[in-house]
Short mmCIF file of C-alpha atoms in Angstrom, two decimals:
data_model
loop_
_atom_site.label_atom_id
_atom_site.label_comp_id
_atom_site.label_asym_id
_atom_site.label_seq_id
_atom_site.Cartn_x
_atom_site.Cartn_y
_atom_site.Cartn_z
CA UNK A 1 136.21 127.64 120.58
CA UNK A 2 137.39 130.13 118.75
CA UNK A 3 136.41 134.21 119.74
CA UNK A 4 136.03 135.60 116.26
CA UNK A 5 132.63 134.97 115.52
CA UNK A 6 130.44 137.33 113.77
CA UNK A 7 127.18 136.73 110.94
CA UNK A 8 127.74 136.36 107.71
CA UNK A 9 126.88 139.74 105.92
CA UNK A 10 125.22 137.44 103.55
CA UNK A 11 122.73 136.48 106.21
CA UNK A 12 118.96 138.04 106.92
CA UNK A 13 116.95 137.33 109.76
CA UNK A 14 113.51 137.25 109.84
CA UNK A 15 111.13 138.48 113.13
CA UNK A 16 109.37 135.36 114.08
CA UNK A 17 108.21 133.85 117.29
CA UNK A 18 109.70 130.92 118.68
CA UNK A 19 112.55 130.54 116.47
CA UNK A 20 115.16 131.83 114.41
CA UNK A 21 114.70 132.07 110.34
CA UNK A 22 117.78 133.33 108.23
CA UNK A 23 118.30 133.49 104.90
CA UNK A 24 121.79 133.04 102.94
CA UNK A 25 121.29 135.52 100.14
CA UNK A 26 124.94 133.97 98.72
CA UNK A 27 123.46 130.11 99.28
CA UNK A 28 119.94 130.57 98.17
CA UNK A 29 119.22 128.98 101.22
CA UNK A 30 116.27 129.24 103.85
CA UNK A 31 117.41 127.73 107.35
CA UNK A 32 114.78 127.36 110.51
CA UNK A 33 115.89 127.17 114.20
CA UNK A 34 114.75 126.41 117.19
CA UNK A 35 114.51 129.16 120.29
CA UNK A 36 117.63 128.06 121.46
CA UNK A 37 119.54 129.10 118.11
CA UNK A 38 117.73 132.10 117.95
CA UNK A 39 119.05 132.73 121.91
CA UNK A 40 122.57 132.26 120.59
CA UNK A 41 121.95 133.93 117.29
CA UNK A 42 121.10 137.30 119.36
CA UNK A 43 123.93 137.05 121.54
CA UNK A 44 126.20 136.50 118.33
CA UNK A 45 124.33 139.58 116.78
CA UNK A 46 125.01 141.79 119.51
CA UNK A 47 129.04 140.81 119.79
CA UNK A 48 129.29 138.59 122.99
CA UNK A 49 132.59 136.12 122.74
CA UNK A 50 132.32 132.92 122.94
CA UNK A 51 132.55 132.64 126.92
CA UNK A 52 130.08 134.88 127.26
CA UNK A 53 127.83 132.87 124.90
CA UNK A 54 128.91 130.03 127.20
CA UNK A 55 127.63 131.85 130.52
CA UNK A 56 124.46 133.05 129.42
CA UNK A 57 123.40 129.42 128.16
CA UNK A 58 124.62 128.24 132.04
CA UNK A 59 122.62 131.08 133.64
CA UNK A 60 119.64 130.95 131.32
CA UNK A 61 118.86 126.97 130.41
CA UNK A 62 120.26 125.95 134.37
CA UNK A 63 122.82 123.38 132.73
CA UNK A 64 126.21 122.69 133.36
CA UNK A 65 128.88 124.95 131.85
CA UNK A 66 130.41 121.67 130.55
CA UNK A 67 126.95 120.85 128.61
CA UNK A 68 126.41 124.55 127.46
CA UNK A 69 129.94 124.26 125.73
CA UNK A 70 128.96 120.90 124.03
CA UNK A 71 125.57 122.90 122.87
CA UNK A 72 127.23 126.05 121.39
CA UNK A 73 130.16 123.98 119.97
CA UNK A 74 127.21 122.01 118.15
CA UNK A 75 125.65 125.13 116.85
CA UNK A 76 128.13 126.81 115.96
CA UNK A 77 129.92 123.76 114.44
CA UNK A 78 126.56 123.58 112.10
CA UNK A 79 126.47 127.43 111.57
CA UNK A 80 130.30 127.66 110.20
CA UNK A 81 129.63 124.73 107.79
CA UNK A 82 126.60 126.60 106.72
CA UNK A 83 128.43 129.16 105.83
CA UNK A 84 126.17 131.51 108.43
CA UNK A 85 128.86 132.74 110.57
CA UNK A 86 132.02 133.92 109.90
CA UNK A 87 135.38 133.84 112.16
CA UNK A 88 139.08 132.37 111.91
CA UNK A 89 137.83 128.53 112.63
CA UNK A 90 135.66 128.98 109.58
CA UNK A 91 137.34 130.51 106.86
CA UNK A 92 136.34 134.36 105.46
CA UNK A 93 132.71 135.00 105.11
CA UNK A 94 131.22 134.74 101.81
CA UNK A 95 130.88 138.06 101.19
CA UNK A 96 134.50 138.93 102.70
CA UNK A 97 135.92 137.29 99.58
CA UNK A 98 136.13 137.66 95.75
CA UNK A 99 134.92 134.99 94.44
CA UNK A 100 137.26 133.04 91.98
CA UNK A 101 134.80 130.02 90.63
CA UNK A 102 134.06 131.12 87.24
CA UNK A 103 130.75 130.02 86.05
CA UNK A 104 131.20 127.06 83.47
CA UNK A 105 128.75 127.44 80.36
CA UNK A 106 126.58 124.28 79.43
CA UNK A 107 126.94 125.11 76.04
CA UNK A 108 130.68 124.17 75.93
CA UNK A 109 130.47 120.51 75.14
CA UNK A 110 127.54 119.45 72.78
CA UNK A 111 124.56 117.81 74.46
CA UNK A 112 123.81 114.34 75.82
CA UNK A 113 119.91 113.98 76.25
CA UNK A 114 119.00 110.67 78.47
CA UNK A 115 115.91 111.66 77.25
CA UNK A 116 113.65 113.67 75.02
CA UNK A 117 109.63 113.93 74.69
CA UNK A 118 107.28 116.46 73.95
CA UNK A 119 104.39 116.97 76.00
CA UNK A 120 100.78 119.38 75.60
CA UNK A 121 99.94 120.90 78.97
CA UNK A 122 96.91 123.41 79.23
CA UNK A 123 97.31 123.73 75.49
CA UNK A 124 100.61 124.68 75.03
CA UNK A 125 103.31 121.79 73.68
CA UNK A 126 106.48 121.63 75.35
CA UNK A 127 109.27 119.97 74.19
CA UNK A 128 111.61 118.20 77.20
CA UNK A 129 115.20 117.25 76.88
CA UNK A 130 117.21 116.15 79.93
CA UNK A 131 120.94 115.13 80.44
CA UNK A 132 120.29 113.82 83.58
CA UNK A 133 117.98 110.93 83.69
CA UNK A 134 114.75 111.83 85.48
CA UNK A 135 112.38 109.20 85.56
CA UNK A 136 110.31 110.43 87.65
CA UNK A 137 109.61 113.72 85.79
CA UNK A 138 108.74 111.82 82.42
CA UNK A 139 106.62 109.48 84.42
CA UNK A 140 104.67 111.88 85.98
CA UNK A 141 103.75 114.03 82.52
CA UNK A 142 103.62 110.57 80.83
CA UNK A 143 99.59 110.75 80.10
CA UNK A 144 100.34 114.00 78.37
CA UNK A 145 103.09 113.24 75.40
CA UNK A 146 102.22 114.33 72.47
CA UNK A 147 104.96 113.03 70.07
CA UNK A 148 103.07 114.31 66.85
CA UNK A 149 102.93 118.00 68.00
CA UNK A 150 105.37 120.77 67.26
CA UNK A 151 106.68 122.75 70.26
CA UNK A 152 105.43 126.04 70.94
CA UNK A 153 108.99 126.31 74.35
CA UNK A 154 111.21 123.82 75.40
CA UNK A 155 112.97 122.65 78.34
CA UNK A 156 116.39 121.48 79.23
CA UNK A 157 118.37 120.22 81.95
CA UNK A 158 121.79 120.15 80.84
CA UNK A 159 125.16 119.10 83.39
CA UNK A 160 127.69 121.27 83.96
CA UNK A 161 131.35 120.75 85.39
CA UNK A 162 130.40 121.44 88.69
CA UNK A 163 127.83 118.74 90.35
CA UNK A 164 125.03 121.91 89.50
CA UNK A 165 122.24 121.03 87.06
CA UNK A 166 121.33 123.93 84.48
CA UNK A 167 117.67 124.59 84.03
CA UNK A 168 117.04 125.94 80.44
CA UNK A 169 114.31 127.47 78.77
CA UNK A 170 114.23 128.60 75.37
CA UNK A 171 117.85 129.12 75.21
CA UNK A 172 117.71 131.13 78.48
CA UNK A 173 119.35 129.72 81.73
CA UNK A 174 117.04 129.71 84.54
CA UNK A 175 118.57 128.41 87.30
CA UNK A 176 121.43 125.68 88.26
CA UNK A 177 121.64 124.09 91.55
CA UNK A 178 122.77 120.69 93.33
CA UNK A 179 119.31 119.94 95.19
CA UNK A 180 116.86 117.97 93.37
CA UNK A 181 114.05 119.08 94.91
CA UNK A 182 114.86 122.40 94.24
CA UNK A 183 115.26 121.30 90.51
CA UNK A 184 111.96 119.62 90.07
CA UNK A 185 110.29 123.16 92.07
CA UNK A 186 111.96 125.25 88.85
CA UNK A 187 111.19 122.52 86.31
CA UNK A 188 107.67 122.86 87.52
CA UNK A 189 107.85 126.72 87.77
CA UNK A 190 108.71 126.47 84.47
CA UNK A 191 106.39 124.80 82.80
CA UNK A 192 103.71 126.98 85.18
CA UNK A 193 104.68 129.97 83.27
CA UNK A 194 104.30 128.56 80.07
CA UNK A 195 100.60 127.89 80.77
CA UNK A 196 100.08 130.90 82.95
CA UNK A 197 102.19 133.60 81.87
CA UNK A 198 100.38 136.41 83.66
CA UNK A 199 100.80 134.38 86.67
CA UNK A 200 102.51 135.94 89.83
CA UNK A 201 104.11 132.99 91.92
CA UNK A 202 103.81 133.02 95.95
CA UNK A 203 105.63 129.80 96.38
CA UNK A 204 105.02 125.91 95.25
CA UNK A 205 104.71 123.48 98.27
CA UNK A 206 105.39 120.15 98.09
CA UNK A 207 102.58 118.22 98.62
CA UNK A 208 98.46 118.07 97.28
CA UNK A 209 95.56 120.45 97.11
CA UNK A 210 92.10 119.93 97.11
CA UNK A 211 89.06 122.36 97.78
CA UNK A 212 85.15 121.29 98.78
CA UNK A 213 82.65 124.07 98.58
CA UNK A 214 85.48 126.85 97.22
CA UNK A 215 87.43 126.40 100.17
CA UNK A 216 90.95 125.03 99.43
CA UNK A 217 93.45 123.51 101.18
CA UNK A 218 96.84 121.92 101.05
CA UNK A 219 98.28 118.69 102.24
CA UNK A 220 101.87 119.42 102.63
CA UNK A 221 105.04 116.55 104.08
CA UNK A 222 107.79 114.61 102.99
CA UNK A 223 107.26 111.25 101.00
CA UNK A 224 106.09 108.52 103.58
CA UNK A 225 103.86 111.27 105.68
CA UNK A 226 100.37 109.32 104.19
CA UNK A 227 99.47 112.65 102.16
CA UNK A 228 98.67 111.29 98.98
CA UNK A 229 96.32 108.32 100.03
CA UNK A 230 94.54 110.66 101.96
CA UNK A 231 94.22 113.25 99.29
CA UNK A 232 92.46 110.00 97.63
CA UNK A 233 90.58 109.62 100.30
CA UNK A 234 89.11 112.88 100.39
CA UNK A 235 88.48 112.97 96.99
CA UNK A 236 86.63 109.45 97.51
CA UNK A 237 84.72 111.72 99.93
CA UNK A 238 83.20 114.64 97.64
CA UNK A 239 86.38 116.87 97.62
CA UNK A 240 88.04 118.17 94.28
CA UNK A 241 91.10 117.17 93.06
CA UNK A 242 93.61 120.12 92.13
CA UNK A 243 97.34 119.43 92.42
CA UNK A 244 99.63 116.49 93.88
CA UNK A 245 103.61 116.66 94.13
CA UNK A 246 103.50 120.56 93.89
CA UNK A 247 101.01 122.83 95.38
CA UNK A 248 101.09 126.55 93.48
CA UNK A 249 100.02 129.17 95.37
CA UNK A 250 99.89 132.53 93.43
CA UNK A 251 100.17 136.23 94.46
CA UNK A 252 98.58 138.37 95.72
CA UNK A 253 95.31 136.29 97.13
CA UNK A 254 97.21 132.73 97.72
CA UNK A 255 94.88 130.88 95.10
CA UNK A 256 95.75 127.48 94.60
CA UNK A 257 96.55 127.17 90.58
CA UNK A 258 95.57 123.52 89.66
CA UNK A 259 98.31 121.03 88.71
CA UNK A 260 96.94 117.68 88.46
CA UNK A 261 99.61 115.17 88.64
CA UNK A 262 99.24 111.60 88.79
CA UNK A 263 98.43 110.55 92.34
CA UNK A 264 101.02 107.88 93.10
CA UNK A 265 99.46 104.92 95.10
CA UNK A 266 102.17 102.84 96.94
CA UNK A 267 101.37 98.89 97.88
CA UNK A 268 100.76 99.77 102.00
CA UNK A 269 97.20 101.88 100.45
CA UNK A 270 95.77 99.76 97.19
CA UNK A 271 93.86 97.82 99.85
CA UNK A 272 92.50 101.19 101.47
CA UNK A 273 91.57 102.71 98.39
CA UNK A 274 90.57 100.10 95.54
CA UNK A 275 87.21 99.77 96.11
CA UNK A 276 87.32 103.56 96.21
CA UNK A 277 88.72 103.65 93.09
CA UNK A 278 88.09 100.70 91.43
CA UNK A 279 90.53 101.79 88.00
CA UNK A 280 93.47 101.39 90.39
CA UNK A 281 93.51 97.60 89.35
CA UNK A 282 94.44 98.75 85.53
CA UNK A 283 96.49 102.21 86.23
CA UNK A 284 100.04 102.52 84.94
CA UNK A 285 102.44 100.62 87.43
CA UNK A 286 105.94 102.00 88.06
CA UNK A 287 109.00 101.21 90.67
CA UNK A 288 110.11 103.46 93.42
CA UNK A 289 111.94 102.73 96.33
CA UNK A 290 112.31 99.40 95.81
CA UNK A 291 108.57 98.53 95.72
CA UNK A 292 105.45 99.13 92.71
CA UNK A 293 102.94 101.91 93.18
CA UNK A 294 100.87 102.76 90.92
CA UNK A 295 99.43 106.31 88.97
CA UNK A 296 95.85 107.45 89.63
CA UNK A 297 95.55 109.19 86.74
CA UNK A 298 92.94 112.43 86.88
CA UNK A 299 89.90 114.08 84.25
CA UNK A 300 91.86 116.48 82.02
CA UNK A 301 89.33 118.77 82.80
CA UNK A 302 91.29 119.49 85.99
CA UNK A 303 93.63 121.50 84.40
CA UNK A 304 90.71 123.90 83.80
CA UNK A 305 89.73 124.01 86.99
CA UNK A 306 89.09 127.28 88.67
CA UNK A 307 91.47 128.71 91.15
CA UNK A 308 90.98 128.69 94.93
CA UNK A 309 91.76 130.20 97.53
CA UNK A 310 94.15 128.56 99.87
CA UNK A 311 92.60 128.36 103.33
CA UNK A 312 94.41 125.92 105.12
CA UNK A 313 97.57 124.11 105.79
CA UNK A 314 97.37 120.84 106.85
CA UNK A 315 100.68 118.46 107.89
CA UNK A 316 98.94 114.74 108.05
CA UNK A 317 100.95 112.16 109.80
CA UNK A 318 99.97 108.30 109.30
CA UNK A 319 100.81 106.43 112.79
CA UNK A 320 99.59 103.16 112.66
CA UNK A 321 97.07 102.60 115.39
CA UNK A 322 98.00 106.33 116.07
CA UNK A 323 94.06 107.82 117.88
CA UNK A 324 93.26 111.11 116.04
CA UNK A 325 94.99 113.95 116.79
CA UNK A 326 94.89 117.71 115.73
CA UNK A 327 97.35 120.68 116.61
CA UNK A 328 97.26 124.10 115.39
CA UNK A 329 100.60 125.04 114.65
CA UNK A 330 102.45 128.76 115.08
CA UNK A 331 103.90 130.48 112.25
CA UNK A 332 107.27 129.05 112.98
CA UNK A 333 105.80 125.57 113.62
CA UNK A 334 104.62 125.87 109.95
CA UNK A 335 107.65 127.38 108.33
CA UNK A 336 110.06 125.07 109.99
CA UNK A 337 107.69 122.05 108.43
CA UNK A 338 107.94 123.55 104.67
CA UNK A 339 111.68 123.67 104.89
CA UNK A 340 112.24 120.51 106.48
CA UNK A 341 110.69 119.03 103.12
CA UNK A 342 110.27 120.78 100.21
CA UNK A 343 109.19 124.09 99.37
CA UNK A 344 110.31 126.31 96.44
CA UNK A 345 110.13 129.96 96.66
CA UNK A 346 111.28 131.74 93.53
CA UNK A 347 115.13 131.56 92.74
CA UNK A 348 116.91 133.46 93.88
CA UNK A 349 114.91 133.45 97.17
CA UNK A 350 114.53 136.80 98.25
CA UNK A 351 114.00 139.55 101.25
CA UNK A 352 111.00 140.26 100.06
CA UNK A 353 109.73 136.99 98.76
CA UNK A 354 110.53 135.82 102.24
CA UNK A 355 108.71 138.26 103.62
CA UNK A 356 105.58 138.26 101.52
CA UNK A 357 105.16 134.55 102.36
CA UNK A 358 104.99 134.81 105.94
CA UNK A 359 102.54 137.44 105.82
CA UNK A 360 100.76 135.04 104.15
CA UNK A 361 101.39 132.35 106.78
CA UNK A 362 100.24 134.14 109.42
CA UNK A 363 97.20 134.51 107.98
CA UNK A 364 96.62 130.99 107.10
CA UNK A 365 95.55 128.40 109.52
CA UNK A 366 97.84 125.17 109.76
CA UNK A 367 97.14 122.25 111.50
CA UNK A 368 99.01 118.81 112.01
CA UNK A 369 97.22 115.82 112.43
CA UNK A 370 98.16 112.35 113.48
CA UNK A 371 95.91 109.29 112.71
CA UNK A 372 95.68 105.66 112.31
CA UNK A 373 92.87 105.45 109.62
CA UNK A 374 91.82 107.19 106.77
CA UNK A 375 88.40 107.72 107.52
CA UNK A 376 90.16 109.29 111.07
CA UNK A 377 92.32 111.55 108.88
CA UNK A 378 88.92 112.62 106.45
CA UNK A 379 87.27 113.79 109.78
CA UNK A 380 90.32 115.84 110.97
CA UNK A 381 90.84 117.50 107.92
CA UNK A 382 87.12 118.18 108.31
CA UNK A 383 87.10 119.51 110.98
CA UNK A 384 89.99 121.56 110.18
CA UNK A 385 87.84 123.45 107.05
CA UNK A 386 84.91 123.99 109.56
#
């Protein structure tokens, strides 16, 4: 391996316990490690060669010298295609370089919408037009068209010659980006500051948000974790329904700002839940993933809802036959959850931003719980609010 390794000057690390978090200010990226990249991310930091790097793995984790090569050539191998270290292997560091893309305007070549629709959302119509065919989106804001009304903003997605996606609004670009989740976090943005324009954003988790008795909390995890079947669950169970998809969490007092998707109800949980809810048997069927779910549909009155605070983070994990479990998780734990998924935290993502949130962490509990039933899962999350 190669000597010359050094950070990026485009990197920022965050103090945290029992990891490493860095941010790649040129990448608009957030990246969590474990303790043993932070190890070598300190000896890095501090100018130790490779060899050295090499020897203090030996000495410190009691492995061979052959294995602690195979480790750091892993990490580092990751870090240099990252673009979080810079050294001869990996090319100049981003910032040790002019750059020479130029940025290629949308409005070059006139548009070609997939789709167009116009929707009302807390009162205000918005007018949609996308180049790249997003199902999804439409589907999800489908109970909300409004073809007959004139919009007040509108919304574009336009291509570009890259592989980036341009986020418009009103003319203005927004953002562009290759990562689709981070897409559907602006689009959403978006369309929160059209409906709350006084609105200061903390960050928008993916996942749902309910609240029983004022207190509010957010299911957060990937697609597949069991989140939104138990978010049915618990509203089933007395709890109110304020966001699924997106949770928004606003500054400075981390109150959850309702945005009441459709709850989408795959195949493995219309047994669970129909007798819960028995309009399942009529709500809008749609294909994902090969299979049909279907779209709980919620009161408009949610949108109206009044804010909460956030009080607790919650990662639920369906196992089947799994017995209830329930961990309290560090600040890392929790951080290193978020950006395993989905979580969108302004664009650009900033120091400060960065910063803010985990203040914010810290001071929220978060839990993961593993379960085998839903009425298991109800009494963790339960017992989580106590």
């Amino acid at each position: 391996m190669n000597d010359d390794i050094r950070p990026s000057v485009w990197v920022r690390k965050f103090p945290i316990d029992g990891g490493l978090l860095l941010l790649d200010v040129s990448s608009n990226c957030l990246f969590a490690y474990n303790d043993t990249a932070r190890f070598a991310w300190e000896l890095i930091e501090a100018g130790r060669p490779v060899e050295d790097l090499e020897a203090e793995f030996e000495r410190t984790w009691g492995i061979p010298r052959s294995r602690a090569r195979a480790d750091l050539r892993s990490i580092l191998g990751q870090w240099r295609a990252q673009g979080l270290i810079a050294g001869a292997e990996s090319g100049p560091a981003a910032a040790e370089i002019e750059s020479s893309v130029t940025v290629d305007g949308y409005r070059a070549a006139p548009a070609r919408w997939a789709a167009e629709w116009i929707c009302t959302i807390g009162g205000i119509a918005m007018g949609f037009a996308v180049e790249t065919d997003l199902p999804s989106v439409r589907l999800f804001l489908s109970h909300l068209e409004t073809p007959d009304a004139w919009p007040q903003t509108r919304i574009e997605i336009r291509g570009s010659v890259s592989t980036e996606a341009v986020l418009i609004r009103d003319g203005l670009e927004r953002m562009r980006t290759s990562d689709p989740g981070l897409l559907v976090g602006g689009l959403w943005h978006s369309v929160l500051e059209c409906i709350h324009p006084n609105v200061h954003w903390r960050a928008l988790i993916h996942g749902a948000a309910l609240a029983r008795n004022g207190i509010g909390l957010a299911l957060a995890g990937p697609s597949g974790s069991g989140k939104t079947t138990l978010a049915a669950g618990l509203v089933s169970r007395g709890f109110d329904y304020l966001s699924d998809d997106a949770v928004p969490v606003s500054e400075p007092d981390g109150e959850i700002v309702p945005w009441p998707l459709p709850l989408s109800i795959k195949p493995g949980s219309m047994e669970i839940l129909k007798s819960r809810f028995p309009e399942l048997g009529n709500a809008p069927a749609y294909s994902t993933k090969g299979t049909e779910a279907r779209l709980l549909v919620p009161a408009a009155k949610v949108w109206d809802a009044t804010t909460v605070k956030l009080r607790t983070l919650i990662f639920p994990r369906f196992i089947e036959d799994a017995a209830p479990n329930q961990r309290r998780l560090s600040q890392f734990e929790a951080i290193q959850n978020l950006l395993t998924d989905r979580v969108w935290l302004g664009y650009p993502i900033t120091e400060a931003r960065v910063k803010s949130f985990l203040d914010w962490l810290d001071d929220t509990p978060a839990y993961a719980i593993f379960y085998g039933t839903l009425d298991d899962a109800v009494q963790l999350v339960e017992r989580a609010i106590a």
